[in-house]
Amino acid sequence: MSAGGIYHTIQQGETTSSLAQKYGLFWETIWDHPENEQLRNLRKNHNVLFPGDKIFIPAVRIREESVITDKKHRFQRKGIPEKLNMQFIDLYGDPFANAPYTLIVDGKVSNGALDDQGWLRAPISPNAQQARIEIGESGELWALDLDVGHLDPVTELTGIQARLRNMGHYNGPVDGKDGEGLSRAIRSFRSIHGLEINSDINEAFRNKLSEVYKT
């Protein structure tokens, strides 16, 4: 407990955006608070946290408005919904340009088309849990199932596994365990992106993986 707020311990699947929804704040109000400077330096991305991280939640500031009585007044909360931003590319970095997609988030279906760089940008609830994205037409369908908010930082082995799997290099479990399947995936990624071809997980590899995955 701290004066004017509380510390919250991150659970799997929680993000700064989902906590902002829970506590009635903007995510920027939480993430940019001085008490969270160390966490910002460690994690970089406000929605890629790790279980056990501690984040400071400042107290809600009460705002008062003067209004005329006996009339209807409409107030709108800002910052809702959250945005799902994903780029779809092949192993060699070529985008799935203008491909049709179906997005299913917690059972709600929407349809659209990726832009010419393969980006899908769609509003979702900050509390979204499950998403399925289907790219292409029937018969040539490519699908991705997501646990929204569950991506671990690239500093963690689970974060590396998840990124490599989502990019098509790795087809094993996201379990934090090393193995030959993960080693092959690392070598595959390294060979395509101009790194020395080995299975080392070092700073150069993590930086390139973050750059290509864009988080």
Coordinates of C-alpha atoms in Angstrom, one line a residue:
M1 CA 0.0 0.0 0.0
S2 CA 1.2 3.5 -0.8
A3 CA -0.3 6.9 -0.1
G4 CA -2.7 7.7 -2.9
G5 CA -2.8 4.2 -4.5
I6 CA -2.0 0.5 -4.3
Y7 CA 0.5 -2.0 -5.7
H8 CA -1.0 -4.7 -7.8
T9 CA 0.7 -8.0 -8.5
I10 CA 0.3 -9.1 -12.2
Q11 CA -1.4 -12.3 -12.9
Q12 CA -1.2 -14.2 -16.2
G13 CA -3.3 -12.5 -18.8
E14 CA -3.5 -9.1 -17.1
T15 CA -2.3 -6.0 -19.0
T16 CA -2.1 -2.3 -18.1
S17 CA -5.2 -1.8 -20.3
S18 CA -7.2 -4.4 -18.5
L19 CA -6.2 -3.0 -15.1
A20 CA -7.2 0.5 -16.3
Q21 CA -10.6 -0.8 -17.1
K22 CA -10.8 -2.6 -13.7
Y23 CA -9.8 0.4 -11.6
G24 CA -11.5 3.2 -13.7
L25 CA -8.4 4.9 -15.0
F26 CA -6.6 5.6 -18.3
W27 CA -3.8 3.1 -19.0
E28 CA -1.4 6.1 -19.4
T29 CA -2.3 7.3 -15.9
I30 CA -1.1 4.0 -14.5
W31 CA 1.9 3.3 -16.8
D32 CA 3.3 6.8 -16.7
H33 CA 3.1 7.2 -12.9
P34 CA 6.6 7.8 -11.4
E35 CA 6.1 4.8 -9.1
N36 CA 6.2 2.6 -12.3
E37 CA 9.4 3.9 -13.7
Q38 CA 11.3 0.8 -12.9
L39 CA 8.7 -1.4 -14.4
R40 CA 8.6 0.7 -17.6
N41 CA 12.4 0.4 -17.9
L42 CA 12.1 -3.4 -17.5
R43 CA 9.2 -4.2 -19.7
K44 CA 9.0 -1.4 -22.3
N45 CA 5.5 -2.4 -23.5
H46 CA 2.6 -1.5 -21.2
N47 CA 0.6 -4.6 -22.3
V48 CA 3.4 -7.2 -22.2
L49 CA 3.9 -7.9 -18.5
F50 CA 4.9 -11.0 -16.6
P51 CA 3.2 -12.8 -13.7
G52 CA 4.7 -11.5 -10.5
D53 CA 5.4 -8.0 -11.8
K54 CA 4.2 -5.3 -9.4
I55 CA 2.5 -2.2 -10.8
F56 CA 1.3 0.8 -8.9
I57 CA -2.3 1.8 -9.3
P58 CA -2.9 5.4 -8.4
A59 CA -6.1 6.4 -6.7
V60 CA -8.9 7.7 -8.8
R61 CA -9.3 11.5 -8.7
I62 CA -12.8 12.7 -8.4
R63 CA -13.9 15.2 -11.0
E64 CA -17.0 17.3 -10.3
E65 CA -19.2 18.9 -13.0
S66 CA -21.8 21.6 -12.5
V67 CA -25.0 20.8 -14.5
I68 CA -28.5 22.1 -14.7
T69 CA -31.0 20.0 -12.7
D70 CA -34.1 18.4 -14.3
K71 CA -32.3 17.9 -17.6
K72 CA -30.6 14.9 -19.1
H73 CA -26.8 15.0 -19.3
R74 CA -24.6 12.6 -21.1
F75 CA -21.1 11.7 -19.9
Q76 CA -18.7 9.6 -22.0
R77 CA -15.7 7.7 -20.6
K78 CA -12.6 8.1 -22.8
G79 CA -10.1 5.5 -23.6
I80 CA -12.5 2.6 -24.4
P81 CA -12.2 0.4 -26.4
E82 CA -8.7 -1.0 -26.7
K83 CA -7.1 -1.6 -30.1
L84 CA -5.9 -5.0 -31.5
N85 CA -3.0 -4.2 -33.8
M86 CA -1.4 -7.2 -35.6
Q87 CA 0.6 -7.5 -38.8
F88 CA 0.4 -10.7 -40.8
I89 CA 3.5 -11.6 -42.8
D90 CA 5.1 -14.8 -44.1
L91 CA 8.4 -16.2 -42.9
Y92 CA 10.3 -13.9 -45.2
G93 CA 8.6 -10.7 -44.2
D94 CA 6.1 -10.3 -47.1
P95 CA 2.7 -9.1 -45.9
F96 CA -0.6 -10.7 -46.5
A97 CA -1.7 -7.6 -48.3
N98 CA -5.5 -6.9 -48.5
A99 CA -6.4 -10.4 -47.4
P100 CA -9.9 -10.8 -46.0
Y101 CA -10.2 -11.7 -42.4
T102 CA -12.7 -12.9 -39.8
L103 CA -12.1 -11.8 -36.2
I104 CA -13.8 -13.6 -33.3
V105 CA -13.3 -12.0 -29.9
D106 CA -15.0 -13.7 -27.0
G107 CA -17.7 -15.0 -29.3
K108 CA -18.3 -11.7 -31.2
V109 CA -17.6 -11.9 -34.9
S110 CA -16.4 -9.1 -37.2
N111 CA -15.1 -9.1 -40.8
G112 CA -12.8 -6.9 -42.8
A113 CA -9.6 -6.9 -44.9
L114 CA -6.0 -6.4 -43.9
D115 CA -4.4 -3.2 -45.3
D116 CA -1.7 -3.3 -48.0
Q117 CA 1.0 -3.9 -45.3
G118 CA -0.9 -6.8 -43.8
W119 CA -2.1 -5.0 -40.7
L120 CA -5.3 -5.8 -38.9
R121 CA -6.5 -2.9 -36.6
A122 CA -9.7 -3.5 -34.7
P123 CA -11.3 -2.3 -31.5
I124 CA -11.6 -4.8 -28.7
S125 CA -12.6 -4.7 -25.0
P126 CA -9.6 -4.2 -22.6
N127 CA -10.9 -7.3 -20.8
A128 CA -10.9 -9.5 -24.0
Q129 CA -9.7 -13.0 -23.2
Q130 CA -9.9 -15.2 -26.3
A131 CA -9.5 -14.3 -30.0
R132 CA -9.5 -16.2 -33.2
I133 CA -8.3 -14.7 -36.5
E134 CA -9.0 -16.4 -39.8
I135 CA -7.2 -15.0 -42.8
G136 CA -8.1 -15.8 -46.4
E137 CA -11.0 -17.4 -48.2
S138 CA -12.6 -20.8 -47.6
G139 CA -10.3 -23.6 -48.8
E140 CA -7.2 -21.4 -48.3
L141 CA -7.8 -20.4 -44.7
W142 CA -5.1 -19.6 -42.2
A143 CA -6.2 -19.3 -38.6
L144 CA -4.6 -18.1 -35.4
D145 CA -6.0 -18.6 -31.9
L146 CA -4.9 -16.0 -29.3
D147 CA -5.1 -15.8 -25.5
V148 CA -5.3 -12.0 -25.4
G149 CA -2.9 -10.4 -23.0
H150 CA -1.0 -13.6 -22.4
L151 CA 2.2 -12.8 -24.4
D152 CA 5.2 -12.8 -22.0
P153 CA 8.1 -10.5 -22.4
V154 CA 10.9 -11.5 -24.8
T155 CA 13.2 -11.8 -21.8
E156 CA 11.3 -15.0 -20.9
L157 CA 11.6 -18.3 -22.7
T158 CA 7.8 -18.5 -22.9
G159 CA 7.8 -15.1 -24.6
I160 CA 10.4 -16.4 -27.2
Q161 CA 8.4 -19.6 -27.8
A162 CA 5.2 -17.7 -28.3
R163 CA 6.7 -15.2 -30.8
L164 CA 8.4 -17.9 -32.8
R165 CA 5.2 -20.0 -32.9
N166 CA 3.0 -17.1 -34.0
M167 CA 5.5 -16.5 -36.8
G168 CA 5.5 -20.1 -38.0
H169 CA 9.0 -21.1 -36.9
Y170 CA 8.0 -23.2 -33.9
N171 CA 5.1 -25.7 -33.4
G172 CA 5.8 -26.9 -29.9
P173 CA 4.2 -25.9 -26.5
V174 CA 4.7 -22.6 -24.8
D175 CA 6.0 -24.1 -21.6
G176 CA 9.3 -22.4 -20.8
K177 CA 11.3 -25.6 -21.6
D178 CA 14.2 -25.8 -23.9
G179 CA 14.4 -28.5 -26.5
E180 CA 15.5 -29.5 -30.0
G181 CA 12.2 -28.1 -31.5
L182 CA 12.9 -24.7 -30.1
S183 CA 16.6 -24.8 -31.1
R184 CA 15.5 -25.6 -34.7
A185 CA 13.1 -22.6 -34.6
I186 CA 15.8 -20.3 -33.3
R187 CA 18.1 -21.4 -36.1
S188 CA 15.4 -20.9 -38.7
F189 CA 14.6 -17.4 -37.5
R190 CA 18.3 -16.5 -37.4
S191 CA 19.0 -17.8 -40.9
I192 CA 16.1 -15.7 -42.4
H193 CA 16.9 -12.5 -40.5
G194 CA 20.7 -12.3 -41.1
L195 CA 22.0 -13.5 -37.7
E196 CA 24.7 -16.0 -37.1
I197 CA 23.0 -19.4 -37.5
N198 CA 23.0 -21.1 -34.1
S199 CA 20.6 -21.7 -31.3
D200 CA 21.9 -19.1 -28.9
I201 CA 19.5 -16.9 -27.1
N202 CA 21.5 -13.7 -26.7
E203 CA 20.8 -9.9 -26.7
A204 CA 21.2 -9.7 -30.5
F205 CA 18.6 -12.5 -31.0
R206 CA 16.1 -11.0 -28.5
N207 CA 16.4 -7.5 -30.1
K208 CA 15.9 -8.9 -33.6
L209 CA 12.9 -11.0 -32.5
S210 CA 11.3 -8.0 -30.8
E211 CA 12.0 -5.9 -33.9
V212 CA 10.4 -8.4 -36.3
Y213 CA 7.5 -9.2 -34.0
K214 CA 7.1 -5.5 -33.2
T215 CA 6.8 -6.1 -29.4

